[in-house]
């Protein structure tokens, strides 16, 4: 048995050792929390941030016009399983901008299969069908959504309206145009915009019918009589055109284009002085439009005033050197005033512009025609 002094030292030493062991154990638990392991701080990012970043990079490349680089970025993503959402839609937009309609359609179709709620891809498929001459097939797709596709500057309402026109559904087209412009579908404005677009598609009688409907809804709506006057001119009905355009003048007296049309109608009807007055007004209202200068030159030639005609035709030539009619009329004006070399040059230029790539000499029947 140990003496009491040694027993005390032994027991004190044991107690101290137990305290040290306990403190060391506690320290082992605290240190890792304060100093994270290297692996935790350098752990690789998860898969999702990489995909998001890559798609974002592809979008950036597209906005920069680097379509090939964006396509390569998307091809890498498309090889992943499962394919990240949004990849096929972007591939479709790239193909569309490159005018590769088949590839674009396939990509948008794949995007819709992956996500049936992807309205942009659905609408773009409809747009492509319309562009490839399949208006009837495009209609059901475009009818499902009406949101504008800002990334391609496409408004499905407009494309849908054109599909309706192509398939002869003119009332449905009016509804779509009204939605495009925010008009009530039965308003005079809706009828008139429909008439304008029908005329642009060379559907003359439906356009005239729609313009008459616009006037029935609002007898004072601007531009309806003007459109009817343009239709009459297209048909060769100069008297009817003048009647409509003069009605338009009462409603809308400060439209330069109206006076240009009216001057054209007067000129075709042999009313040279009235044509000159109308075209002078057109130039005052639209000084940067070449049409009134050309027609005024023609009207002055008709009135045997080639010197004054030359002034207006030279102004038109300076504004638009590629207009064959200007050169032809200017040649006539130069010939009348004895400037034969200048006249020959203008006739030759007019012939070249009418028939690019051919060497045609000035003479012919054109140079002998009266205005």
CSV table of N, CA, C and O in Angstrom, one decimal, residues 241-350:
chain,number,residue,atom,x,y,z
A,241,UNK,N,-61.7,56.8,-109.7
A,241,UNK,CA,-60.6,57.1,-108.8
A,241,UNK,C,-60.7,58.5,-108.4
A,241,UNK,O,-60.5,58.9,-107.2
A,242,UNK,N,-60.9,59.4,-109.4
A,242,UNK,CA,-61.0,60.9,-109.0
A,242,UNK,C,-62.1,61.1,-108.1
A,242,UNK,O,-62.0,61.9,-107.1
A,243,UNK,N,-63.3,60.5,-108.3
A,243,UNK,CA,-64.4,60.7,-107.4
A,243,UNK,C,-64.1,60.3,-106.0
A,243,UNK,O,-64.4,61.0,-105.0
A,244,UNK,N,-63.4,59.2,-105.8
A,244,UNK,CA,-63.1,58.7,-104.5
A,244,UNK,C,-62.0,59.6,-103.8
A,244,UNK,O,-62.1,59.9,-102.6
A,245,UNK,N,-61.0,59.9,-104.6
A,245,UNK,CA,-59.9,60.7,-104.1
A,245,UNK,C,-60.3,62.1,-103.7
A,245,UNK,O,-59.8,62.7,-102.7
A,246,UNK,N,-61.3,62.7,-104.4
A,246,UNK,CA,-61.8,64.0,-104.1
A,246,UNK,C,-62.6,63.9,-102.8
A,246,UNK,O,-62.6,64.9,-102.0
A,247,UNK,N,-63.3,62.8,-102.6
A,247,UNK,CA,-64.0,62.6,-101.3
A,247,UNK,C,-63.0,62.5,-100.1
A,247,UNK,O,-63.2,63.0,-99.0
A,248,UNK,N,-61.9,61.8,-100.4
A,248,UNK,CA,-60.9,61.7,-99.4
A,248,UNK,C,-60.3,63.1,-99.0
A,248,UNK,O,-60.0,63.3,-97.9
A,249,UNK,N,-60.1,63.9,-100.0
A,249,UNK,CA,-59.5,65.2,-99.8
A,249,UNK,C,-60.4,66.0,-98.8
A,249,UNK,O,-59.9,66.8,-98.0
A,250,UNK,N,-61.7,65.9,-98.9
A,250,UNK,CA,-62.6,66.6,-98.0
A,250,UNK,C,-62.4,66.1,-96.5
A,250,UNK,O,-62.6,66.9,-95.6
A,251,UNK,N,-62.1,64.8,-96.4
A,251,UNK,CA,-61.9,64.3,-95.0
A,251,UNK,C,-60.5,64.5,-94.5
A,251,UNK,O,-60.2,64.8,-93.3
A,252,UNK,N,-59.5,64.4,-95.4
A,252,UNK,CA,-58.1,64.3,-95.0
A,252,UNK,C,-57.3,65.2,-95.9
A,252,UNK,O,-56.5,64.7,-96.8
A,253,UNK,N,-57.4,66.5,-95.7
A,253,UNK,CA,-56.8,67.5,-96.7
A,253,UNK,C,-55.3,67.7,-96.6
A,253,UNK,O,-54.8,68.5,-97.5
A,254,UNK,N,-54.7,67.1,-95.7
A,254,UNK,CA,-53.2,67.4,-95.5
A,254,UNK,C,-52.4,66.2,-95.7
A,254,UNK,O,-51.3,66.1,-95.1
A,255,UNK,N,-52.8,65.3,-96.5
A,255,UNK,CA,-52.1,64.0,-96.8
A,255,UNK,C,-51.4,64.2,-98.1
A,255,UNK,O,-52.0,64.2,-99.2
A,256,UNK,N,-50.0,64.2,-98.1
A,256,UNK,CA,-49.3,64.4,-99.4
A,256,UNK,C,-49.5,63.3,-100.3
A,256,UNK,O,-49.6,63.5,-101.5
A,257,UNK,N,-49.6,62.0,-99.8
A,257,UNK,CA,-49.8,60.9,-100.7
A,257,UNK,C,-51.1,60.9,-101.4
A,257,UNK,O,-51.2,60.5,-102.6
A,258,UNK,N,-52.1,61.5,-100.8
A,258,UNK,CA,-53.4,61.6,-101.4
A,258,UNK,C,-53.3,62.5,-102.6
A,258,UNK,O,-53.8,62.2,-103.7
A,259,UNK,N,-52.6,63.7,-102.5
A,259,UNK,CA,-52.5,64.6,-103.7
A,259,UNK,C,-51.6,63.9,-104.8
A,259,UNK,O,-51.9,64.2,-106.0
A,260,UNK,N,-50.7,63.1,-104.4
A,260,UNK,CA,-49.9,62.4,-105.5
A,260,UNK,C,-50.8,61.5,-106.2
A,260,UNK,O,-50.8,61.4,-107.5
A,261,UNK,N,-51.7,60.7,-105.5
A,261,UNK,CA,-52.6,59.8,-106.2
A,261,UNK,C,-53.6,60.6,-107.0
A,261,UNK,O,-54.0,60.2,-108.2
A,262,UNK,N,-54.1,61.7,-106.5
A,262,UNK,CA,-55.1,62.5,-107.2
A,262,UNK,C,-54.4,63.1,-108.5
A,262,UNK,O,-55.0,63.2,-109.6
A,263,UNK,N,-53.2,63.6,-108.4
A,263,UNK,CA,-52.5,64.1,-109.5
A,263,UNK,C,-52.3,63.0,-110.6
A,263,UNK,O,-52.5,63.3,-111.8
A,264,UNK,N,-52.0,61.8,-110.2
A,264,UNK,CA,-51.8,60.7,-111.1
A,264,UNK,C,-53.2,60.5,-111.9
A,264,UNK,O,-53.2,60.3,-113.1
A,265,UNK,N,-54.3,60.5,-111.1
A,265,UNK,CA,-55.6,60.2,-111.7
A,265,UNK,C,-55.9,61.3,-112.7
A,265,UNK,O,-56.5,61.1,-113.8
A,266,UNK,N,-55.7,62.6,-112.3
A,266,UNK,CA,-56.0,63.7,-113.2
A,266,UNK,C,-55.2,63.6,-114.5
A,266,UNK,O,-55.7,63.8,-115.6
A,267,UNK,N,-53.9,63.2,-114.3
A,267,UNK,CA,-53.0,63.1,-115.5
A,267,UNK,C,-53.5,62.0,-116.4
A,267,UNK,O,-53.5,62.2,-117.6
A,268,UNK,N,-53.9,60.9,-115.9
A,268,UNK,CA,-54.4,59.8,-116.7
A,268,UNK,C,-55.7,60.2,-117.4
A,268,UNK,O,-56.1,59.7,-118.5
A,269,UNK,N,-56.5,61.1,-116.8
A,269,UNK,CA,-57.7,61.6,-117.3
A,269,UNK,C,-57.6,62.8,-118.3
A,269,UNK,O,-58.6,63.3,-118.7
A,270,UNK,N,-56.3,63.1,-118.5
A,270,UNK,CA,-56.1,64.3,-119.4
A,270,UNK,C,-56.3,65.6,-118.8
A,270,UNK,O,-56.3,66.6,-119.6
A,271,UNK,N,-56.3,65.7,-117.5
A,271,UNK,CA,-56.6,67.0,-116.9
A,271,UNK,C,-55.2,67.5,-116.4
A,271,UNK,O,-54.9,67.5,-115.2
A,272,UNK,N,-54.4,68.0,-117.3
A,272,UNK,CA,-53.0,68.4,-116.9
A,272,UNK,C,-52.9,69.5,-115.9
A,272,UNK,O,-52.1,69.4,-115.0
A,273,UNK,N,-53.7,70.5,-116.0
A,273,UNK,CA,-53.6,71.7,-115.1
A,273,UNK,C,-54.0,71.2,-113.7
A,273,UNK,O,-53.4,71.6,-112.7
A,274,UNK,N,-55.1,70.4,-113.6
A,274,UNK,CA,-55.5,69.9,-112.3
A,274,UNK,C,-54.4,69.0,-111.7
A,274,UNK,O,-54.1,69.0,-110.5
A,275,UNK,N,-53.8,68.2,-112.6
A,275,UNK,CA,-52.7,67.3,-112.1
A,275,UNK,C,-51.5,68.2,-111.6
A,275,UNK,O,-51.0,67.8,-110.5
A,276,UNK,N,-51.2,69.2,-112.3
A,276,UNK,CA,-50.1,70.1,-111.8
A,276,UNK,C,-50.4,70.7,-110.4
A,276,UNK,O,-49.5,70.7,-109.5
A,277,UNK,N,-51.6,71.2,-110.3
A,277,UNK,CA,-51.9,71.8,-109.0
A,277,UNK,C,-51.9,70.7,-107.8
A,277,UNK,O,-51.3,71.0,-106.8
A,278,UNK,N,-52.4,69.5,-108.1
A,278,UNK,CA,-52.4,68.5,-107.0
A,278,UNK,C,-51.0,68.1,-106.7
A,278,UNK,O,-50.6,67.9,-105.5
A,279,UNK,N,-50.1,68.0,-107.7
A,279,UNK,CA,-48.8,67.5,-107.5
A,279,UNK,C,-47.9,68.6,-106.8
A,279,UNK,O,-47.0,68.2,-106.0
A,280,UNK,N,-48.2,69.8,-107.1
A,280,UNK,CA,-47.5,70.9,-106.4
A,280,UNK,C,-47.8,70.8,-104.9
A,280,UNK,O,-46.9,71.0,-104.0
A,281,UNK,N,-49.1,70.5,-104.6
A,281,UNK,CA,-49.5,70.3,-103.1
A,281,UNK,C,-48.8,69.1,-102.5
A,281,UNK,O,-48.4,69.1,-101.4
A,282,UNK,N,-48.7,68.1,-103.3
A,282,UNK,CA,-48.0,66.9,-102.8
A,282,UNK,C,-46.6,67.1,-102.5
A,282,UNK,O,-46.1,66.7,-101.4
A,283,UNK,N,-45.9,67.9,-103.3
A,283,UNK,CA,-44.5,68.2,-103.0
A,283,UNK,C,-44.3,69.1,-101.8
A,283,UNK,O,-43.4,68.9,-101.0
A,284,UNK,N,-45.2,70.0,-101.6
A,284,UNK,CA,-45.2,70.9,-100.4
A,284,UNK,C,-45.3,70.0,-99.1
A,284,UNK,O,-44.7,70.3,-98.1
A,285,UNK,N,-46.2,69.0,-99.2
A,285,UNK,CA,-46.4,68.2,-98.0
A,285,UNK,C,-45.4,67.1,-97.9
A,285,UNK,O,-45.1,66.6,-96.8
A,286,UNK,N,-44.9,66.6,-99.0
A,286,UNK,CA,-43.9,65.4,-99.0
A,286,UNK,C,-42.7,65.8,-99.8
A,286,UNK,O,-42.5,65.2,-100.9
A,287,UNK,N,-41.9,66.7,-99.4
A,287,UNK,CA,-40.7,67.2,-100.2
A,287,UNK,C,-39.7,66.1,-100.5
A,287,UNK,O,-38.8,66.3,-101.4
A,288,UNK,N,-39.7,65.0,-99.7
A,288,UNK,CA,-38.6,64.0,-99.8
A,288,UNK,C,-39.1,62.8,-100.6
A,288,UNK,O,-38.4,61.8,-100.6
A,289,UNK,N,-40.3,62.8,-101.1
A,289,UNK,CA,-40.8,61.7,-101.9
A,289,UNK,C,-40.6,62.0,-103.4
A,289,UNK,O,-40.9,63.1,-103.9
A,290,UNK,N,-40.1,61.0,-104.1
A,290,UNK,CA,-39.7,61.2,-105.5
A,290,UNK,C,-41.0,61.1,-106.4
A,290,UNK,O,-41.0,61.7,-107.5
A,291,UNK,N,-42.0,60.4,-106.0
A,291,UNK,CA,-43.2,60.2,-106.8
A,291,UNK,C,-43.8,61.5,-107.3
A,291,UNK,O,-44.0,61.6,-108.6
A,292,UNK,N,-44.1,62.5,-106.5
A,292,UNK,CA,-44.7,63.7,-107.0
A,292,UNK,C,-43.8,64.5,-108.0
A,292,UNK,O,-44.3,65.1,-109.0
A,293,UNK,N,-42.5,64.5,-107.8
A,293,UNK,CA,-41.6,65.1,-108.8
A,293,UNK,C,-41.6,64.5,-110.2
A,293,UNK,O,-41.6,65.1,-111.2
A,294,UNK,N,-41.7,63.1,-110.2
A,294,UNK,CA,-41.7,62.4,-111.4
A,294,UNK,C,-43.0,62.7,-112.1
A,294,UNK,O,-43.1,63.0,-113.3
A,295,UNK,N,-44.1,62.6,-111.4
A,295,UNK,CA,-45.4,62.8,-112.0
A,295,UNK,C,-45.6,64.3,-112.5
A,295,UNK,O,-46.2,64.6,-113.5
A,296,UNK,N,-45.0,65.2,-111.7
A,296,UNK,CA,-45.1,66.6,-112.1
A,296,UNK,C,-44.3,66.9,-113.3
A,296,UNK,O,-44.7,67.6,-114.2
A,297,UNK,N,-43.1,66.2,-113.4
A,297,UNK,CA,-42.3,66.3,-114.7
A,297,UNK,C,-43.1,65.8,-115.9
A,297,UNK,O,-43.2,66.4,-116.9
A,298,UNK,N,-43.8,64.7,-115.6
A,298,UNK,CA,-44.7,64.1,-116.7
A,298,UNK,C,-45.8,65.1,-117.1
A,298,UNK,O,-46.1,65.3,-118.3
A,299,UNK,N,-46.4,65.7,-116.1
A,299,UNK,CA,-47.5,66.6,-116.3
A,299,UNK,C,-47.1,67.8,-117.1
A,299,UNK,O,-47.8,68.3,-118.0
A,300,UNK,N,-45.9,68.3,-116.7
A,300,UNK,CA,-45.4,69.5,-117.4
A,300,UNK,C,-45.0,69.2,-118.9
A,300,UNK,O,-45.1,70.0,-119.8
A,301,UNK,N,-44.5,68.0,-119.1
A,301,UNK,CA,-44.2,67.6,-120.5
A,301,UNK,C,-45.5,67.5,-121.3
A,301,UNK,O,-45.6,67.9,-122.4
A,302,UNK,N,-46.6,67.0,-120.6
A,302,UNK,CA,-47.9,66.9,-121.3
A,302,UNK,C,-48.4,68.3,-121.7
A,302,UNK,O,-49.0,68.5,-122.7
A,303,UNK,N,-48.0,69.3,-120.9
A,303,UNK,CA,-48.4,70.7,-121.1
A,303,UNK,C,-47.4,71.5,-122.0
A,303,UNK,O,-47.5,72.7,-122.1
A,304,UNK,N,-46.5,70.7,-122.6
A,304,UNK,CA,-45.5,71.3,-123.5
A,304,UNK,C,-44.6,72.3,-122.8
A,304,UNK,O,-44.3,73.4,-123.3
A,305,UNK,N,-44.2,72.0,-121.6
A,305,UNK,CA,-43.3,72.8,-120.8
A,305,UNK,C,-42.1,72.0,-120.4
A,305,UNK,O,-41.9,71.7,-119.2
A,306,UNK,N,-41.2,71.7,-121.3
A,306,UNK,CA,-40.1,70.8,-121.0
A,306,UNK,C,-39.0,71.4,-120.1
A,306,UNK,O,-38.3,70.7,-119.4
A,307,UNK,N,-38.8,72.7,-120.2
A,307,UNK,CA,-37.8,73.4,-119.4
A,307,UNK,C,-38.1,73.2,-117.9
A,307,UNK,O,-37.3,72.8,-117.1
A,308,UNK,N,-39.4,73.5,-117.5
A,308,UNK,CA,-39.8,73.3,-116.2
A,308,UNK,C,-39.8,71.9,-115.8
A,308,UNK,O,-39.4,71.5,-114.6
A,309,UNK,N,-40.2,71.0,-116.7
A,309,UNK,CA,-40.2,69.6,-116.4
A,309,UNK,C,-38.8,69.1,-116.1
A,309,UNK,O,-38.6,68.2,-115.2
A,310,UNK,N,-37.8,69.6,-116.8
A,310,UNK,CA,-36.4,69.2,-116.6
A,310,UNK,C,-36.0,69.4,-115.2
A,310,UNK,O,-35.4,68.6,-114.5
A,311,UNK,N,-36.4,70.6,-114.6
A,311,UNK,CA,-36.0,70.9,-113.3
A,311,UNK,C,-36.5,69.9,-112.3
A,311,UNK,O,-35.8,69.4,-111.4
A,312,UNK,N,-37.8,69.5,-112.4
A,312,UNK,CA,-38.3,68.6,-111.4
A,312,UNK,C,-37.8,67.2,-111.7
A,312,UNK,O,-37.6,66.4,-110.7
A,313,UNK,N,-37.6,66.8,-112.9
A,313,UNK,CA,-37.1,65.5,-113.2
A,313,UNK,C,-35.6,65.3,-112.8
A,313,UNK,O,-35.2,64.2,-112.3
A,314,UNK,N,-34.8,66.4,-112.9
A,314,UNK,CA,-33.5,66.3,-112.4
A,314,UNK,C,-33.4,66.2,-110.9
A,314,UNK,O,-32.6,65.5,-110.3
A,315,UNK,N,-34.4,66.8,-110.2
A,315,UNK,CA,-34.4,66.7,-108.8
A,315,UNK,C,-34.8,65.2,-108.4
A,315,UNK,O,-34.2,64.6,-107.5
A,316,UNK,N,-35.7,64.6,-109.1
A,316,UNK,CA,-36.1,63.2,-108.9
A,316,UNK,C,-34.9,62.3,-109.2
A,316,UNK,O,-34.7,61.3,-108.4
A,317,UNK,N,-34.2,62.6,-110.2
A,317,UNK,CA,-33.0,61.8,-110.5
A,317,UNK,C,-32.0,61.8,-109.4
A,317,UNK,O,-31.4,60.8,-109.1
A,318,UNK,N,-31.7,63.0,-108.9
A,318,UNK,CA,-30.8,63.1,-107.8
A,318,UNK,C,-31.2,62.4,-106.5
A,318,UNK,O,-30.4,61.8,-105.8
A,319,UNK,N,-32.5,62.3,-106.3
A,319,UNK,CA,-33.1,61.6,-105.1
A,319,UNK,C,-33.1,60.1,-105.3
A,319,UNK,O,-32.9,59.4,-104.4
A,320,UNK,N,-33.3,59.7,-106.6
A,320,UNK,CA,-33.3,58.2,-106.8
A,320,UNK,C,-32.8,57.9,-108.2
A,320,UNK,O,-33.5,57.9,-109.2
A,321,UNK,N,-31.5,57.8,-108.3
A,321,UNK,CA,-30.9,57.6,-109.6
A,321,UNK,C,-31.2,56.2,-110.3
A,321,UNK,O,-31.0,56.0,-111.5
A,322,UNK,N,-31.8,55.3,-109.5
A,322,UNK,CA,-32.1,54.0,-110.1
A,322,UNK,C,-33.5,53.8,-110.6
A,322,UNK,O,-34.0,52.7,-110.9
A,323,UNK,N,-34.2,54.9,-110.8
A,323,UNK,CA,-35.6,54.9,-111.3
A,323,UNK,C,-35.6,55.1,-112.8
A,323,UNK,O,-35.3,56.1,-113.3
A,324,UNK,N,-35.9,54.0,-113.5
A,324,UNK,CA,-35.9,54.0,-115.0
A,324,UNK,C,-36.9,55.1,-115.6
A,324,UNK,O,-36.6,55.7,-116.6
A,325,UNK,N,-38.0,55.2,-115.0
A,325,UNK,CA,-39.0,56.1,-115.5
A,325,UNK,C,-38.5,57.6,-115.5
A,325,UNK,O,-38.7,58.4,-116.4
A,326,UNK,N,-37.8,57.9,-114.4
A,326,UNK,CA,-37.2,59.3,-114.3
A,326,UNK,C,-36.3,59.5,-115.5
A,326,UNK,O,-36.3,60.6,-116.2
A,327,UNK,N,-35.4,58.6,-115.8
A,327,UNK,CA,-34.4,58.8,-116.9
A,327,UNK,C,-35.1,58.8,-118.2
A,327,UNK,O,-34.7,59.6,-119.1
A,328,UNK,N,-36.2,58.0,-118.4
A,328,UNK,CA,-36.9,58.1,-119.7
A,328,UNK,C,-37.6,59.4,-119.9
A,328,UNK,O,-37.5,60.0,-121.0
A,329,UNK,N,-38.3,59.9,-118.9
A,329,UNK,CA,-38.9,61.2,-119.0
A,329,UNK,C,-37.9,62.4,-119.2
A,329,UNK,O,-38.1,63.3,-119.9
A,330,UNK,N,-36.8,62.3,-118.4
A,330,UNK,CA,-35.8,63.3,-118.6
A,330,UNK,C,-35.2,63.3,-120.0
A,330,UNK,O,-34.9,64.3,-120.5
A,331,UNK,N,-35.0,62.1,-120.5
A,331,UNK,CA,-34.5,62.0,-121.9
A,331,UNK,C,-35.5,62.7,-122.9
A,331,UNK,O,-35.0,63.4,-123.8
A,332,UNK,N,-36.8,62.5,-122.7
A,332,UNK,CA,-37.7,63.2,-123.5
A,332,UNK,C,-37.7,64.7,-123.4
A,332,UNK,O,-37.8,65.5,-124.3
A,333,UNK,N,-37.5,65.2,-122.1
A,333,UNK,CA,-37.4,66.6,-121.9
A,333,UNK,C,-36.1,67.2,-122.5
A,333,UNK,O,-36.2,68.2,-123.2
A,334,UNK,N,-35.0,66.5,-122.4
A,334,UNK,CA,-33.7,66.9,-123.0
A,334,UNK,C,-33.9,67.0,-124.5
A,334,UNK,O,-33.4,67.9,-125.2
A,335,UNK,N,-34.5,65.9,-125.1
A,335,UNK,CA,-34.6,65.9,-126.6
A,335,UNK,C,-35.5,67.0,-127.1
A,335,UNK,O,-35.2,67.6,-128.1
A,336,UNK,N,-36.5,67.4,-126.3
A,336,UNK,CA,-37.4,68.4,-126.8
A,336,UNK,C,-36.7,69.8,-126.7
A,336,UNK,O,-37.0,70.7,-127.6
A,337,UNK,N,-35.8,69.9,-125.8
A,337,UNK,CA,-35.0,71.2,-125.7
A,337,UNK,C,-33.7,71.2,-126.5
A,337,UNK,O,-32.9,72.1,-126.4
A,338,UNK,N,-33.5,70.2,-127.3
A,338,UNK,CA,-32.4,70.1,-128.2
A,338,UNK,C,-31.1,69.6,-127.6
A,338,UNK,O,-30.0,69.6,-128.2
A,339,UNK,N,-31.2,69.0,-126.4
A,339,UNK,CA,-30.0,68.5,-125.7
A,339,UNK,C,-29.9,67.0,-126.1
A,339,UNK,O,-30.2,66.1,-125.3
A,340,UNK,N,-29.5,66.7,-127.3
A,340,UNK,CA,-29.6,65.3,-127.8
A,340,UNK,C,-28.6,64.4,-127.2
A,340,UNK,O,-29.0,63.2,-127.0
A,341,UNK,N,-27.4,64.8,-126.9
A,341,UNK,CA,-26.5,63.9,-126.3
A,341,UNK,C,-26.9,63.5,-124.9
A,341,UNK,O,-26.8,62.4,-124.4
A,342,UNK,N,-27.4,64.5,-124.1
A,342,UNK,CA,-28.0,64.3,-122.8
A,342,UNK,C,-29.2,63.3,-122.9
A,342,UNK,O,-29.3,62.4,-122.1
A,343,UNK,N,-30.0,63.6,-123.9
A,343,UNK,CA,-31.2,62.7,-124.1
A,343,UNK,C,-30.7,61.3,-124.3
A,343,UNK,O,-31.3,60.3,-123.8
A,344,UNK,N,-29.8,61.1,-125.2
A,344,UNK,CA,-29.3,59.7,-125.6
A,344,UNK,C,-28.8,59.0,-124.3
A,344,UNK,O,-29.0,57.8,-124.1
A,345,UNK,N,-28.0,59.8,-123.5
A,345,UNK,CA,-27.5,59.2,-122.3
A,345,UNK,C,-28.6,58.7,-121.4
A,345,UNK,O,-28.6,57.7,-120.8
A,346,UNK,N,-29.6,59.6,-121.2
A,346,UNK,CA,-30.8,59.2,-120.3
A,346,UNK,C,-31.5,58.0,-120.8
A,346,UNK,O,-31.9,57.1,-120.1
A,347,UNK,N,-31.8,58.0,-122.2
A,347,UNK,CA,-32.5,56.8,-122.7
A,347,UNK,C,-31.7,55.5,-122.5
A,347,UNK,O,-32.2,54.5,-122.2
A,348,UNK,N,-30.4,55.6,-122.7
A,348,UNK,CA,-29.5,54.5,-122.5
A,348,UNK,C,-29.5,54.0,-121.1
A,348,UNK,O,-29.6,52.8,-120.8
A,349,UNK,N,-29.5,55.0,-120.1
A,349,UNK,CA,-29.5,54.6,-118.7
A,349,UNK,C,-30.8,54.0,-118.4
A,349,UNK,O,-30.9,53.0,-117.6
A,350,UNK,N,-31.9,54.5,-118.9
A,350,UNK,CA,-33.3,53.9,-118.6
A,350,UNK,C,-33.3,52.5,-119.2
A,350,UNK,O,-33.9,51.6,-118.5
